[in-house]
XYZ file of C-alpha atoms in Angstrom:
387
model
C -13.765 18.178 -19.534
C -13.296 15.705 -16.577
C -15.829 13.341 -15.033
C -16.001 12.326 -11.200
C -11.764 11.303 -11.433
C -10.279 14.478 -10.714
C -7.032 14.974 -8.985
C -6.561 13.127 -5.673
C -3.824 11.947 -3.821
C -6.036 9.176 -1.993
C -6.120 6.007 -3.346
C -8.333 3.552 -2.581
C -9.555 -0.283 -4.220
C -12.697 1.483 -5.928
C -10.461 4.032 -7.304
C -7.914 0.934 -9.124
C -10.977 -0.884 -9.754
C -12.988 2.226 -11.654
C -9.497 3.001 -13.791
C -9.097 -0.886 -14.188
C -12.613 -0.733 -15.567
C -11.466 2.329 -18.207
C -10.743 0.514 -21.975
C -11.464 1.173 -25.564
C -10.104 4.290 -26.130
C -6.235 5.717 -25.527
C -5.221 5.787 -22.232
C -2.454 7.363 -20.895
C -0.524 5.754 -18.181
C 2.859 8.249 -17.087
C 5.244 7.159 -13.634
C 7.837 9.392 -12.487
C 10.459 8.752 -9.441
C 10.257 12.286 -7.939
C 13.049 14.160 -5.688
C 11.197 16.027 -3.100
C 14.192 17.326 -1.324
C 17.399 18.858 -2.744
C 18.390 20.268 -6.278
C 17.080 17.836 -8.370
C 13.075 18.836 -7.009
C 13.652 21.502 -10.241
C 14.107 18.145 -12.143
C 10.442 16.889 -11.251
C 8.576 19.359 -13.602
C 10.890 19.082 -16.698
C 10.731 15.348 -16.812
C 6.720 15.222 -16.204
C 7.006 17.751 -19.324
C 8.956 15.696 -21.355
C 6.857 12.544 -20.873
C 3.970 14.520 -21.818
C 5.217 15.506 -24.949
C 6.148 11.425 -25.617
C 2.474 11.108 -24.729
C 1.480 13.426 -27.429
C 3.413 11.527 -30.302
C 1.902 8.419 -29.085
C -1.721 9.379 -29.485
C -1.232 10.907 -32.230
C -0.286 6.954 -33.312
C -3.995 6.521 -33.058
C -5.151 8.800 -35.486
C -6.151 11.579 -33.181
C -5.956 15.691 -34.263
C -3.700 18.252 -32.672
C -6.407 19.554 -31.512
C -8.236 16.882 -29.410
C -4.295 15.897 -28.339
C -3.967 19.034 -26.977
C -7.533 19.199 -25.230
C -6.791 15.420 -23.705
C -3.216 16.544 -22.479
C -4.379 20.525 -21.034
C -4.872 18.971 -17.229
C -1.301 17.027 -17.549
C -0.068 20.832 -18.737
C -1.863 22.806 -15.857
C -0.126 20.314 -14.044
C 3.208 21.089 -15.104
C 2.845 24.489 -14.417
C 1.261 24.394 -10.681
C 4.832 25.301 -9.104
C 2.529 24.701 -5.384
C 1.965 20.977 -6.319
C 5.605 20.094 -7.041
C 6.391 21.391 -3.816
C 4.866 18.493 -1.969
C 5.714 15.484 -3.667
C 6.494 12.299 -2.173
C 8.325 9.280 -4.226
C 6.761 9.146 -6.889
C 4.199 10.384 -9.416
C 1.322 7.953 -11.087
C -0.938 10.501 -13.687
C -3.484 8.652 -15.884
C -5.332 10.210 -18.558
C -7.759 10.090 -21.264
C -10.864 11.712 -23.320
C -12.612 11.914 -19.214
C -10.701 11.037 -16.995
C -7.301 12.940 -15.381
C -6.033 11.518 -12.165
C -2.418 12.149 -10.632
C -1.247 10.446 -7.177
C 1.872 11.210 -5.712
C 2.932 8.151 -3.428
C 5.296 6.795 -1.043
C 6.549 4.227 -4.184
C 9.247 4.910 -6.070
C 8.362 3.633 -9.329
C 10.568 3.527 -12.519
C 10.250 6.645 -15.003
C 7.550 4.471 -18.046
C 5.057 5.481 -20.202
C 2.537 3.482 -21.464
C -0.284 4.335 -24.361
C -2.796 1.862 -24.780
C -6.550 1.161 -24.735
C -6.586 0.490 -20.863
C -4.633 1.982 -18.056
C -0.980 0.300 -17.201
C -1.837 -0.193 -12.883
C 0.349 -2.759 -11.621
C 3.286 -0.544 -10.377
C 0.477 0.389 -7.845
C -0.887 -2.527 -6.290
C 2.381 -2.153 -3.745
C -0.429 0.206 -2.050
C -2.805 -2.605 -1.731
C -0.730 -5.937 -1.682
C -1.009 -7.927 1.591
C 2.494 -8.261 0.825
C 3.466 -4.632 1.865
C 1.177 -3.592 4.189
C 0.779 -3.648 8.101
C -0.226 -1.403 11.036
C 1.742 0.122 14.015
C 0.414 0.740 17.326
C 2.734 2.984 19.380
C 2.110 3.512 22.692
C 3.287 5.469 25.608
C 1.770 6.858 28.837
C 2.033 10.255 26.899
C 1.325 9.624 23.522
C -0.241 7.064 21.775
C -0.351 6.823 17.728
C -2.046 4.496 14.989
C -0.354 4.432 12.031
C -0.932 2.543 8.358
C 2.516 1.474 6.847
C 3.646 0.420 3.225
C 7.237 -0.423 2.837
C 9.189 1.683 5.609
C 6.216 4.687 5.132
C 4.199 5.410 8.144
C 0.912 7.599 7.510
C -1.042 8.290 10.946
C -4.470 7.412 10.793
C -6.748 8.269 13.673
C -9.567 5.441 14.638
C -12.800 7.222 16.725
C -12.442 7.296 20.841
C -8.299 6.146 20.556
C -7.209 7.844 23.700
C -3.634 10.221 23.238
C -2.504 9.809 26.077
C -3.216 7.519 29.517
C -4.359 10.904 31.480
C -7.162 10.293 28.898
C -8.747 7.163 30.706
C -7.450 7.913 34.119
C -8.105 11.845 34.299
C -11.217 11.081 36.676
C -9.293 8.919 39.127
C -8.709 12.112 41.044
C -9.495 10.486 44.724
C -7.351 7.254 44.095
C -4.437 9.426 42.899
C -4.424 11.302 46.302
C -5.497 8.164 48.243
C -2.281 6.836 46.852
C -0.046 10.006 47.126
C -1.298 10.283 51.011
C 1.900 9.311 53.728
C 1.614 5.390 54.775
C -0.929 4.588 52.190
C 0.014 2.174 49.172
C -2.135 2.012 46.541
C -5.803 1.287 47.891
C -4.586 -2.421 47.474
C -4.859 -1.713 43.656
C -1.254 -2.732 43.015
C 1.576 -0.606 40.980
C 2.705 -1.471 37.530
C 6.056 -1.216 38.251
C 8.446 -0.552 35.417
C 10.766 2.355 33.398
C 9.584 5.324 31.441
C 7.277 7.074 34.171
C 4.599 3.935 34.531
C 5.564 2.926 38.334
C 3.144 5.158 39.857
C -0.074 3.893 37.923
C -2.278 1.181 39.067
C -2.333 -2.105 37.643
C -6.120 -1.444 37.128
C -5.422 2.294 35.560
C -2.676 0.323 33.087
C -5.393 -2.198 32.036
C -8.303 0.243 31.391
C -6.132 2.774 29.350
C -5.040 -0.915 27.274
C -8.877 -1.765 26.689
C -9.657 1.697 25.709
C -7.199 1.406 23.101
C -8.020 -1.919 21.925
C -11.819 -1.353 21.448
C -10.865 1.639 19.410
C -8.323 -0.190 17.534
C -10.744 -3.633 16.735
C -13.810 -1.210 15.846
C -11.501 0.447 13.044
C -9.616 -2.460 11.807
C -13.259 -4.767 11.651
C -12.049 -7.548 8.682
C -8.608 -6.197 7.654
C -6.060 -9.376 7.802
C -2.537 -6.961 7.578
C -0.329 -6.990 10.355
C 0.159 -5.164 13.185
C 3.166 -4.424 15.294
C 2.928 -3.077 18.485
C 5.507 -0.364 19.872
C 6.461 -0.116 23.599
C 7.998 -1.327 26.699
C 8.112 -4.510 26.936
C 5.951 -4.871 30.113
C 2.940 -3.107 27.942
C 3.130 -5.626 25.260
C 2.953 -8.121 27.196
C -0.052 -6.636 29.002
C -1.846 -5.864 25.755
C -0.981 -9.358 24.145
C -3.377 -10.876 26.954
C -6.088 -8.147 25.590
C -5.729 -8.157 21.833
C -8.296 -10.043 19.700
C -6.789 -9.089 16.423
C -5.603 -12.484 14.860
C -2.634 -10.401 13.120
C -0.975 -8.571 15.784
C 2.985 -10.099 15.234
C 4.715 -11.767 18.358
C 8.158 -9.359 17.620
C 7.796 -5.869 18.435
C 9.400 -2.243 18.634
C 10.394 -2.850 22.585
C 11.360 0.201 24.150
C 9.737 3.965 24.456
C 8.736 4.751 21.325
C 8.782 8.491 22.432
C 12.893 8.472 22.311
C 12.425 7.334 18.518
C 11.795 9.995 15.458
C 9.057 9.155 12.983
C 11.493 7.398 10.445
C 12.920 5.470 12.505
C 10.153 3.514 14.357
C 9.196 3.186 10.564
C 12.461 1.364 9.666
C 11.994 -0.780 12.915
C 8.725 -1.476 12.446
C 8.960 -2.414 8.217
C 11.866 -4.851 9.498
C 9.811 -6.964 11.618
C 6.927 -6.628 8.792
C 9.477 -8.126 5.797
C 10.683 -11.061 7.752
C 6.750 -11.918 8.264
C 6.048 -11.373 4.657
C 9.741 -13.115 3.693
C 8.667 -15.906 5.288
C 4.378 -16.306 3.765
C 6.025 -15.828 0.508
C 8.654 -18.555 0.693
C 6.188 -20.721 2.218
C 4.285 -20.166 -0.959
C 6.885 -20.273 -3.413
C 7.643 -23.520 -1.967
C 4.363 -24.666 -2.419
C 4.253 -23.979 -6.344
C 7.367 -25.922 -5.774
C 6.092 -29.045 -5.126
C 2.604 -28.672 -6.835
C 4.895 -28.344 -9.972
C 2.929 -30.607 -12.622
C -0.138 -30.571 -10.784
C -3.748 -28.958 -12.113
C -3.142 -26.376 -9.243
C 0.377 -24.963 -10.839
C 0.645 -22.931 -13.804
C 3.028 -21.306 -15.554
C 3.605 -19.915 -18.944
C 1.118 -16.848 -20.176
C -0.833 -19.314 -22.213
C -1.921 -20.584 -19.340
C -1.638 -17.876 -16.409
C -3.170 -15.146 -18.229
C -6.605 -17.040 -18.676
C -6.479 -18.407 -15.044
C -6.156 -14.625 -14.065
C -8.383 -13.111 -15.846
C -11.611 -15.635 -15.039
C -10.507 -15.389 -10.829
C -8.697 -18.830 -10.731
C -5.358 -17.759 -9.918
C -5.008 -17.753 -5.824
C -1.214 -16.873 -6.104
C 0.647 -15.019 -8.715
C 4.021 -14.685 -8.921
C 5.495 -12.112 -11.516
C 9.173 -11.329 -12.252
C 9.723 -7.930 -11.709
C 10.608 -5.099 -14.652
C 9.088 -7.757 -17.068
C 7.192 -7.075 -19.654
C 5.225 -9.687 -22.429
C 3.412 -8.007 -25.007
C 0.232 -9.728 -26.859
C -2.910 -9.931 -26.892
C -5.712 -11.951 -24.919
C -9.512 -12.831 -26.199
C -11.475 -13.628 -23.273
C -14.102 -14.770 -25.942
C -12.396 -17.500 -26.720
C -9.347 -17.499 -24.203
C -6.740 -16.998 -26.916
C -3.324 -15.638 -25.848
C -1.026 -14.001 -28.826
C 2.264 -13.513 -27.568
C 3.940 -10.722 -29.544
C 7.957 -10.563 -29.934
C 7.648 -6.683 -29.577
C 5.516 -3.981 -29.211
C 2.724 -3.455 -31.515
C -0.029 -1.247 -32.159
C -2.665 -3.685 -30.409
C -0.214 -5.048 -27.645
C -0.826 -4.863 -24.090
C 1.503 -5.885 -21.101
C 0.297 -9.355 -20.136
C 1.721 -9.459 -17.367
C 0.166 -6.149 -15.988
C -3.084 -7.670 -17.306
C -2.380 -10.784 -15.115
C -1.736 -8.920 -12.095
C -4.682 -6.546 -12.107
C -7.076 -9.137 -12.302
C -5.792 -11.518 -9.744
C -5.598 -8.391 -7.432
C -9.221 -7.628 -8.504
C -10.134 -11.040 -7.736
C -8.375 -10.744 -4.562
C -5.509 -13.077 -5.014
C -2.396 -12.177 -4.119
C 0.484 -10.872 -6.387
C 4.216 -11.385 -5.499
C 6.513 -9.346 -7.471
C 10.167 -11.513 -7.804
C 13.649 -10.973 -9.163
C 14.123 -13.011 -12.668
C 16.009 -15.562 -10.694
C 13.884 -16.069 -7.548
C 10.692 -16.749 -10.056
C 9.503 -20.198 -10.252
C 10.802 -22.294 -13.502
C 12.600 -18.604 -14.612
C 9.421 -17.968 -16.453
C 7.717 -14.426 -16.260
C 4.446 -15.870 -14.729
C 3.765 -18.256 -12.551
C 0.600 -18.976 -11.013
C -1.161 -20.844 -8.048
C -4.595 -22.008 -8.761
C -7.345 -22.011 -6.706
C -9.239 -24.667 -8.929
């Protein structure tokens, strides 16, 4: 019997915070790269079954009956069997379970096949879908179409903020006696001026251009309100430059998809768009693995999981940095902040290092996820303090 998490793609930060929250008894924590084109889809449902039955041996490691197994594990097997859901997968699979709680995602991440058993849900491979790191807006816009999309990585999803006009013959739709003032012989304009240009803008006012901008921008602001991603705006270069002088956002990025994005399919305004994003993020990390860099020694560096994994846990640590694929088992007593480092997996380990990472992300730090080499003094953890 499930409680209020039942199966939803959606994920949200109350949604990582409730299953963050979830400790004390066996939890079940199963990610799966999925194919959702080609042969290997059939692939999908086999492995998910296989890592199920893994799941089964494991909690039966903590003492539990067949029986209850069984009853814990019968969502995970309707699952299996739901031919409909494995038809529209996307990257990859996240499915967390316990005695109430069954939850599968399937997400534009494609995470490494793992299982993990333990008395709290493994949720790092997911904060990717909340890291400042990874995220950023597009605003595409064209006199005949105009779109709002949420990215992560080189994934656009369209999301539609209230009043956000389609298309300019939205705003200018009324101007009926201008248009025909204009379109009369020997007339030119009304002395409203043309925005001259390419892609079918040199017949709209200067004023028409402008209002159809502001529309978009007040729909734009009222939806974003306190977000901090980026933004990158897509269009001819004459429009950006018209909607820079508009745009209060404090995020919207100086490079941007020039051209009309009408000529460009959905992927590939993504790709365009998660290039200019990376360099921006490329170069706010850097900056702030060069500032551990010199802060080296200092009360505001740390490194080590003696060290880190406290800071994280009690909302010190500003700036994590985590090698990525890494793994410390142990154990952590936030009692008394004692950290047991474990050579290898035990009954009563737990992933430090996914420990560390949730709760600087709950504490709204920021996680950075590097290679073994980039990571500061080669350890596994390193962290920027905020005190």
């Amino acid at each position: 019997m499930t409680d209020a998490l039942t199966r939803q793609d959606a994920m949200t930060r109350d949604e990582l915070i409730l299953l963050a929250e979830r400790s004390g008894q066996p939890c079940v924590s199963a990610y799966l790269p999925t194919a959702w084109v080609g042969a290997d889809m059939q692939q999908n449902q086999i492995r998910f079954k296989n890592l199920m039955r893994h799941a089964a041996e494991r909690l039966g490691g903590y003492g539990m009956r067949p029986q209850e197994i069984e009853e814990i594990l019968a969502p995970a097997a309707a699952l299996q069997k739901n031919t409909p859901y494995w038809k529209q997968l996307n990257d990859g699979l996240a499915v967390f379970i316990s005695r109430n709680v069954f939850r599968s995602y399937r997400l534009p991440l494609a995470f490494a096949e793992s299982l993990y058993v333990k008395e709290r849900f493994l949720l790092q491979p997911l904060l990717p879908l909340f890291n400042r790191n990874n995220r950023y807006y597009v605003l595409s816009v064209s006199k005949k179409a105009v779109h709002f999309y949420q990215g992560l990585g080189d994934c656009l999803i369209e999301v539609e903020p209230k009043q956000l006009p389609r298309k300019l013959e939205d705003t200018t739709k009324y101007d009926v006696t201008e248009r025909q003032h204009r379109n009369l012989p020997g007339t030119r304009g009304g002395g409203t001026g043309l925005f001259h240009g390419h892609g079918g803008w040199q017949d709209e006012s200067k004023e028409q251009v402008a209002r159809f901008l502001n529309d978009i921008e007040r729909s734009v602001q009222a939806y974003l309100k306190d977000e901090q991603a980026p933004m990158v705006f897509a269009g001819v270069d004459y429009l950006f430059a018209a909607y820079r002088e508009i745009n209060a956002y404090g995020h919207l990025l100086t490079d941007a998809v020039i051209g009309n994005p009408d000529a460009l399919r959905a992927d590939e305004l993504a790709q365009a768009a998660w290039r200019i994003v990376q360099d921006h993020y490329g170069q706010i990390r850097q900056e702030a693995i060069e500032q551990f860099r010199q802060s080296a020694g200092t009360p505001i560096s740390a490194t080590g999981m003696k060290d880190v994994v406290p800071a994280c846990y009690h909302g010190r640590t500003g700036v994590l940095f985590t090698a990525a694929n890494q793994r410390q088992w142990g154990h952590y007593d936030p009692d008394n902040n004692n950290v047991v480092l474990h050579d290898q997996e035990e009954q009563d380990s737990e992933d430090l290092c996914d420990l560390s990472a949730i709760y600087t992300f709950l504490n709204k730090g920021i996680v950075y996820e590097l290679s073994q080499q980039e990571m500061p003094g080669k350890a596994k953890l390193a962290a920027l303090l905020r005190y």
